[in-house]
Tab-separated table of N, CA, C and O in Angstrom:
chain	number	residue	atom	x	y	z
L	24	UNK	N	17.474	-2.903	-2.918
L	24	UNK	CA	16.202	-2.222	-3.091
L	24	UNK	C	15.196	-3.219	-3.658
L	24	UNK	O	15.345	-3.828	-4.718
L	25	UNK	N	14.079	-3.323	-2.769
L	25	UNK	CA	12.759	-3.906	-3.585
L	25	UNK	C	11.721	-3.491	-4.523
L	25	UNK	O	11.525	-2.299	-4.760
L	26	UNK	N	11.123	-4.324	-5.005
L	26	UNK	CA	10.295	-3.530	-5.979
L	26	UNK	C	9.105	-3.518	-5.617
L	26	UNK	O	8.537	-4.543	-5.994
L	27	UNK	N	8.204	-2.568	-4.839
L	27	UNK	CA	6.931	-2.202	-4.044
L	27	UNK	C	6.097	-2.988	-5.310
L	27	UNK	O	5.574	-4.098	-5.217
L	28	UNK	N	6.113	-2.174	-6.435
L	28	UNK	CA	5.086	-2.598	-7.648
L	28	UNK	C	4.957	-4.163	-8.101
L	28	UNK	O	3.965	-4.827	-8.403
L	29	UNK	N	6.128	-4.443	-8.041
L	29	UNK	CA	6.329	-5.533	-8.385
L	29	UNK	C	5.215	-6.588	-7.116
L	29	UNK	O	4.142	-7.158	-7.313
L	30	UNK	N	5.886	-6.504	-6.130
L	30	UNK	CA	5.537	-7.285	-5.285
L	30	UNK	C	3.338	-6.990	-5.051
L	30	UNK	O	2.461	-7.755	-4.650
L	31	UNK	N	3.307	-5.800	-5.460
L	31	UNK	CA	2.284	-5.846	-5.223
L	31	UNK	C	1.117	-6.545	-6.482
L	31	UNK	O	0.280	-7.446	-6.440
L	32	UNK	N	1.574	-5.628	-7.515
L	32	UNK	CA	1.094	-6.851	-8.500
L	32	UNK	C	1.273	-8.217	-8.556
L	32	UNK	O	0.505	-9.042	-9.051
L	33	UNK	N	1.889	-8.325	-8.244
L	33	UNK	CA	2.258	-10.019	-8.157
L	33	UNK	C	1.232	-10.696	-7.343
L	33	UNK	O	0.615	-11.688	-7.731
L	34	UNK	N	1.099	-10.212	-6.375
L	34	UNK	CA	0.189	-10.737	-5.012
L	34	UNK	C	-1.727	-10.712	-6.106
L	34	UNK	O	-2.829	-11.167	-5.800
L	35	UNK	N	-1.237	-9.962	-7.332
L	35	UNK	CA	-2.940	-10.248	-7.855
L	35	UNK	C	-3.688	-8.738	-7.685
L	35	UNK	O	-4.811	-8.612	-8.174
L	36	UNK	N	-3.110	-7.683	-7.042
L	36	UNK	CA	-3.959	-6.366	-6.196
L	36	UNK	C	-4.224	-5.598	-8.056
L	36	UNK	O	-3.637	-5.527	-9.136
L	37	UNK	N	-5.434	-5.200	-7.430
L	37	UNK	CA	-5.748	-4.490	-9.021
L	37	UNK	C	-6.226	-3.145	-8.707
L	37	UNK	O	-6.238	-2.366	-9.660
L	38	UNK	N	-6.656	-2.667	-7.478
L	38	UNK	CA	-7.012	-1.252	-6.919
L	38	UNK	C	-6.454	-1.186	-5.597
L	38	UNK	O	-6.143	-2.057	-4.786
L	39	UNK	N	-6.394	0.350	-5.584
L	39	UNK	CA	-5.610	0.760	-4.665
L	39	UNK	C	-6.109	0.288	-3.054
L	39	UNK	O	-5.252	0.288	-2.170
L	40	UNK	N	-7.206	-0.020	-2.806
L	40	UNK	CA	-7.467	-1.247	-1.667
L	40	UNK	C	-6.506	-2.293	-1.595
L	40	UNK	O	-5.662	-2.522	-0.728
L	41	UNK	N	-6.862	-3.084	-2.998
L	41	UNK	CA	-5.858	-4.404	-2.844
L	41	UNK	C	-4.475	-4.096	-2.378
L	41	UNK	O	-3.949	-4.678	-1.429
L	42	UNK	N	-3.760	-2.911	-3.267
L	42	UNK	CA	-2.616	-2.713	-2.526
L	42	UNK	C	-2.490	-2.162	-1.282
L	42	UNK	O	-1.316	-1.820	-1.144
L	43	UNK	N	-3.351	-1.830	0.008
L	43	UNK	CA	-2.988	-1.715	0.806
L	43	UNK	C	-3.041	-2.970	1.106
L	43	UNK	O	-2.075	-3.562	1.588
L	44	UNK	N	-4.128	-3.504	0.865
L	44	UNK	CA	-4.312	-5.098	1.641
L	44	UNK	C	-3.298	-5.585	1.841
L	44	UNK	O	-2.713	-5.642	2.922
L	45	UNK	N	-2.839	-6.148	0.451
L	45	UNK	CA	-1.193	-6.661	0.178
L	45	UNK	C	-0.109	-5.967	1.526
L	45	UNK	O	0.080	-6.417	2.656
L	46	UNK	N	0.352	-4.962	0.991
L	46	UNK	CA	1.175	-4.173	1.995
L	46	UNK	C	0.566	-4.531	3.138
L	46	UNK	O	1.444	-5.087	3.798
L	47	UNK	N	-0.526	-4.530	3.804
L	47	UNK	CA	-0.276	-4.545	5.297
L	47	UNK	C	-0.387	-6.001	5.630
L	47	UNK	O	0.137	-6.411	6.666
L	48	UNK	N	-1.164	-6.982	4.661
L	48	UNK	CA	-0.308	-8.111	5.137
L	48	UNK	C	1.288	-8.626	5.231
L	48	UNK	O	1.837	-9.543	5.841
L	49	UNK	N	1.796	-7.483	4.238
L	49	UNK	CA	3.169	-8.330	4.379
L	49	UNK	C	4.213	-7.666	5.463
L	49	UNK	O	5.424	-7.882	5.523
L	50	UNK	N	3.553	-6.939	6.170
L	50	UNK	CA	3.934	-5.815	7.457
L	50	UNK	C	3.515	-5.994	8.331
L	50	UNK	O	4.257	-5.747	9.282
L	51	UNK	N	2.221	-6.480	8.653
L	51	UNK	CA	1.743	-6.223	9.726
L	51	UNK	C	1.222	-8.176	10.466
L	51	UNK	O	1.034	-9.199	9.808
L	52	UNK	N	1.154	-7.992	11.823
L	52	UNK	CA	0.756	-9.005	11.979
L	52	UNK	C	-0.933	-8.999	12.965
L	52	UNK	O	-1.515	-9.926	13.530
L	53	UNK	N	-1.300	-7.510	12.818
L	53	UNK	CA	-2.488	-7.530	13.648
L	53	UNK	C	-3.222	-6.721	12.146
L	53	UNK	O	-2.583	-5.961	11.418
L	54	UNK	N	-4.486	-7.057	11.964
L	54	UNK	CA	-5.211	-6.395	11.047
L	54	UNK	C	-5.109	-4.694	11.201
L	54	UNK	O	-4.943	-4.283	12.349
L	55	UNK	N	-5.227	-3.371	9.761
L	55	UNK	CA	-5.269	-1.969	10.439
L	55	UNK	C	-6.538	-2.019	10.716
L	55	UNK	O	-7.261	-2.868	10.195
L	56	UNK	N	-6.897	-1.300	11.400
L	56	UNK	CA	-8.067	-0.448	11.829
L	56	UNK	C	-8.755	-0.080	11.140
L	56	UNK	O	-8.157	0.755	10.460
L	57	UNK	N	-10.185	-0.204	10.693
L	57	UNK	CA	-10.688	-0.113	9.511
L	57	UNK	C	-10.779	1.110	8.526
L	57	UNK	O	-10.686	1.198	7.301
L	58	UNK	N	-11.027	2.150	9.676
L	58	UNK	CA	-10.606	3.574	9.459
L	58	UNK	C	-9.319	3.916	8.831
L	58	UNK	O	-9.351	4.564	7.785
L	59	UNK	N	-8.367	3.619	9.257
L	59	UNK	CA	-6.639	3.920	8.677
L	59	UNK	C	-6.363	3.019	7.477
L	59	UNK	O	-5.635	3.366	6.547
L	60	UNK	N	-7.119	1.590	7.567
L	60	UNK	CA	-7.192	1.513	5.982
L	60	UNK	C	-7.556	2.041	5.421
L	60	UNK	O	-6.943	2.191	4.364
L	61	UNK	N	-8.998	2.874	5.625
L	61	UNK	CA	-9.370	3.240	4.280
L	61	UNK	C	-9.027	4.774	4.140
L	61	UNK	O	-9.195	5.521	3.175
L	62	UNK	N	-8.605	4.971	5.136
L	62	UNK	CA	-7.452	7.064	4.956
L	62	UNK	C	-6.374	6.142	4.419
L	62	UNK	O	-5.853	6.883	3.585
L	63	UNK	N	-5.731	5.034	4.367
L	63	UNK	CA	-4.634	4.562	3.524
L	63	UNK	C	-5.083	4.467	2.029
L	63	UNK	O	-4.375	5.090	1.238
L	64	UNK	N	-5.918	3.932	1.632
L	64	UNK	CA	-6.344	3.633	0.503
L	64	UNK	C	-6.924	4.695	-0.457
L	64	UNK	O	-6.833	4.660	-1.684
L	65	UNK	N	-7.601	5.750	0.367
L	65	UNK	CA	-7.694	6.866	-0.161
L	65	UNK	C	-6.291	7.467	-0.191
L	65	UNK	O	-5.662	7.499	-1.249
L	66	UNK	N	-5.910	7.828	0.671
L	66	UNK	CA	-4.365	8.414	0.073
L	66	UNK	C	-3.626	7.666	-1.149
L	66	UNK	O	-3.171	8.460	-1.973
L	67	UNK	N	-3.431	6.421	-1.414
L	67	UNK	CA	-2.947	5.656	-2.452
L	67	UNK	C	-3.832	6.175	-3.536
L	67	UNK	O	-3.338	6.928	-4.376
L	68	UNK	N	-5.088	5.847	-3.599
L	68	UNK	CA	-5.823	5.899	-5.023
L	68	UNK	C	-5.578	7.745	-5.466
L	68	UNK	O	-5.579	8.075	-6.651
L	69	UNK	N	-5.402	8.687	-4.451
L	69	UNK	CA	-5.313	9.880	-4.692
L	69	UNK	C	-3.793	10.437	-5.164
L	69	UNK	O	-3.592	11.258	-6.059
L	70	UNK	N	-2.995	9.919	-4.507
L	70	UNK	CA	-1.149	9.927	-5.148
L	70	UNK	C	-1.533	9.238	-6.699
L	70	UNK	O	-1.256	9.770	-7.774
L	71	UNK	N	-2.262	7.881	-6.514
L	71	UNK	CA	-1.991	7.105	-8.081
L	71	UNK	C	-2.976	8.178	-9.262
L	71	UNK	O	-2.759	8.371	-10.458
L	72	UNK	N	-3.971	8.677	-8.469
L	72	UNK	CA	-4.977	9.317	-9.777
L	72	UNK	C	-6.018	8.884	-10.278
L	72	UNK	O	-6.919	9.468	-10.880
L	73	UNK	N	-5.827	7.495	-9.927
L	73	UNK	CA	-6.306	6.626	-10.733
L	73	UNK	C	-7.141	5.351	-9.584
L	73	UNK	O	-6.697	5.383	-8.437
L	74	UNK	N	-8.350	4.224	-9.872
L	74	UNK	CA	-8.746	3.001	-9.118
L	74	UNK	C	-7.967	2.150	-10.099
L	74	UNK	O	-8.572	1.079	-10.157
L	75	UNK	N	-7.113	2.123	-10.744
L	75	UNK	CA	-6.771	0.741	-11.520
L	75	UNK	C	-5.258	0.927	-11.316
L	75	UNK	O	-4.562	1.863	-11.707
L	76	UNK	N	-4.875	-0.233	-10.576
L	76	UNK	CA	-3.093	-0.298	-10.545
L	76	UNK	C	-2.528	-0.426	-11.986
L	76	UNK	O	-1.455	0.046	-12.362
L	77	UNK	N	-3.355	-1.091	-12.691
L	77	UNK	CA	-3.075	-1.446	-14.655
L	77	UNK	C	-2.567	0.083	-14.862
L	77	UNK	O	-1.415	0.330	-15.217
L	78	UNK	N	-3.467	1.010	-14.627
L	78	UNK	CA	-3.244	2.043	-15.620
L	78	UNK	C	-1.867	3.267	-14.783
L	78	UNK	O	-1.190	4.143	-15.321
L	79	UNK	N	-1.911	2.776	-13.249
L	79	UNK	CA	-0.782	3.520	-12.866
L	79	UNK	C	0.480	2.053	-12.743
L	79	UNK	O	1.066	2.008	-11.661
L	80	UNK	N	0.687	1.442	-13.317
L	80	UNK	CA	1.738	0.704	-13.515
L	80	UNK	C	3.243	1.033	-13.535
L	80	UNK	O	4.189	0.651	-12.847
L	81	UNK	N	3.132	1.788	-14.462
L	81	UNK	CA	4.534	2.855	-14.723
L	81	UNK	C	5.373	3.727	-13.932
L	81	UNK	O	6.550	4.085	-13.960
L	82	UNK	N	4.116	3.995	-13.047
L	82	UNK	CA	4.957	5.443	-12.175
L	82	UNK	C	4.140	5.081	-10.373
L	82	UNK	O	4.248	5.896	-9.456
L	83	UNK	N	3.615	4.147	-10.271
L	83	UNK	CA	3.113	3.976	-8.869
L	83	UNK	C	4.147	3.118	-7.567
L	83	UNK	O	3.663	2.492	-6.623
L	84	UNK	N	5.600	3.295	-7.828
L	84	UNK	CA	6.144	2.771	-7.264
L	84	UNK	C	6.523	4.098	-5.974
L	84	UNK	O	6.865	3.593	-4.904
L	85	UNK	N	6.501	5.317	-5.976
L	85	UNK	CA	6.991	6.288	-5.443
L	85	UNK	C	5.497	6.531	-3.935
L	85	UNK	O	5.489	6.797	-2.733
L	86	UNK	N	4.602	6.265	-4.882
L	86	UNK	CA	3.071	6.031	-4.647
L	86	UNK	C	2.957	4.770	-3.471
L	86	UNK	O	2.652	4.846	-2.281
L	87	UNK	N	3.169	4.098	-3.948
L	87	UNK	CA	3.476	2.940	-2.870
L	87	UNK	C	4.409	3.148	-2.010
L	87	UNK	O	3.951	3.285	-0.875
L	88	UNK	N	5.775	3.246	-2.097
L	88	UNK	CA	6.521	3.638	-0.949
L	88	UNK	C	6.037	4.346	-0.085
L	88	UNK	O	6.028	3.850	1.041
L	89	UNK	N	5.515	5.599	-0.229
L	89	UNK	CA	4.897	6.361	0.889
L	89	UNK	C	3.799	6.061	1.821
L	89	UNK	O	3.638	6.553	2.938
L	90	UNK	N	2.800	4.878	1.006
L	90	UNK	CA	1.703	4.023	1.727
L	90	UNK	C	2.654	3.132	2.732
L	90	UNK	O	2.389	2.852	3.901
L	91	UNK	N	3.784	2.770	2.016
L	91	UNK	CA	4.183	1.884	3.307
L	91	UNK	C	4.667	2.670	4.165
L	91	UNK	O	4.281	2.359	5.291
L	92	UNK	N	5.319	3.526	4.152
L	92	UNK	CA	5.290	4.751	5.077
L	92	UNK	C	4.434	4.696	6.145
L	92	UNK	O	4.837	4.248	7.218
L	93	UNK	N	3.299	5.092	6.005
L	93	UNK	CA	2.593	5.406	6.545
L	93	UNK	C	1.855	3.865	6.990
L	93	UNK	O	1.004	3.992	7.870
L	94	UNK	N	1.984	3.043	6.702
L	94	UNK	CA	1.536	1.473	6.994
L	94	UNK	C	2.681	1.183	8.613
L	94	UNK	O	2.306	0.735	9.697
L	95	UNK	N	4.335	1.710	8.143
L	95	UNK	CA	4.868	1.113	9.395
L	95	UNK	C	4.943	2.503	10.139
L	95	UNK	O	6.069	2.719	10.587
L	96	UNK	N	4.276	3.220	10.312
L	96	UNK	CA	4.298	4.541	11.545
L	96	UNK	C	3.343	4.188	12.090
L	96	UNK	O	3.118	4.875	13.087
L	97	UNK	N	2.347	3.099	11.844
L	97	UNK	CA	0.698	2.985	12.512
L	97	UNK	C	1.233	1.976	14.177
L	97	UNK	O	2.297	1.436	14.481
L	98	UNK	N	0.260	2.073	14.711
L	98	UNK	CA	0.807	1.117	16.112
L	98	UNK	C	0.925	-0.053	16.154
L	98	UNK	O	1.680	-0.729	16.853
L	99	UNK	N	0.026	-0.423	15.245
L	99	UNK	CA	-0.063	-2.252	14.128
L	99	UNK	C	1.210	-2.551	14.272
L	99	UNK	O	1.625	-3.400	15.062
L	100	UNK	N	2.043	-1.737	13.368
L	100	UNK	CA	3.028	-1.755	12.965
L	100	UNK	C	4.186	-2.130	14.140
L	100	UNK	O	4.984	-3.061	14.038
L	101	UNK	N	4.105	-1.294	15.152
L	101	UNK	CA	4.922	-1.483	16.969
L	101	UNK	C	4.756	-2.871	16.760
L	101	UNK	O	5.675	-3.659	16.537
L	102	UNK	N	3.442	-3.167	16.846
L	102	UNK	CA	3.313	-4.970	17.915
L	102	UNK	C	4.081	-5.740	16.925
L	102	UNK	O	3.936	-6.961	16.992
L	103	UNK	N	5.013	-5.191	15.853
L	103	UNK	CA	5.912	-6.723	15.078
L	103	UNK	C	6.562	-7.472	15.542
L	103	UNK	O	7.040	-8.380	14.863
């Protein structure tokens, strides 16, 4: 098992944008669609509660899994 949080903080992401960013670079090899990023990013910042990964630190790993979810069901995701 990996650690979503981990990896995403690490990469530097401080709002729930950055962590999609992160995530779909490390998934994807065609950019998302600008639209499905940002229904991704809204869904993330709305699971976390919160715009600051700092303050959902603790419990945004369940939060993230499901963004990637939904990161590898996209068609992006097919062309790997």
């Amino acid at each position: 098992r990996f650690d979503l949080a981990e990896l995403v903080l690490g990469s530097g992401a401080k709002t729930p944008a950055d962590a999609v960013d992160c995530l779909a670079a490390r998934m994807l090899r065609v950019p998302l669609a600008l639209e499905t990023r940002d229904a991704f990013v809204a869904f993330l910042a709305k699971e976390l509660g919160t715009d600051s990964l700092e303050r959902a630190k603790s419990y945004m790993e369940d939060a993230l899994r499901m963004t990637t979810h939904l990161v590898m069901s996209t068609a992006e995701y097919q062309l790997v």
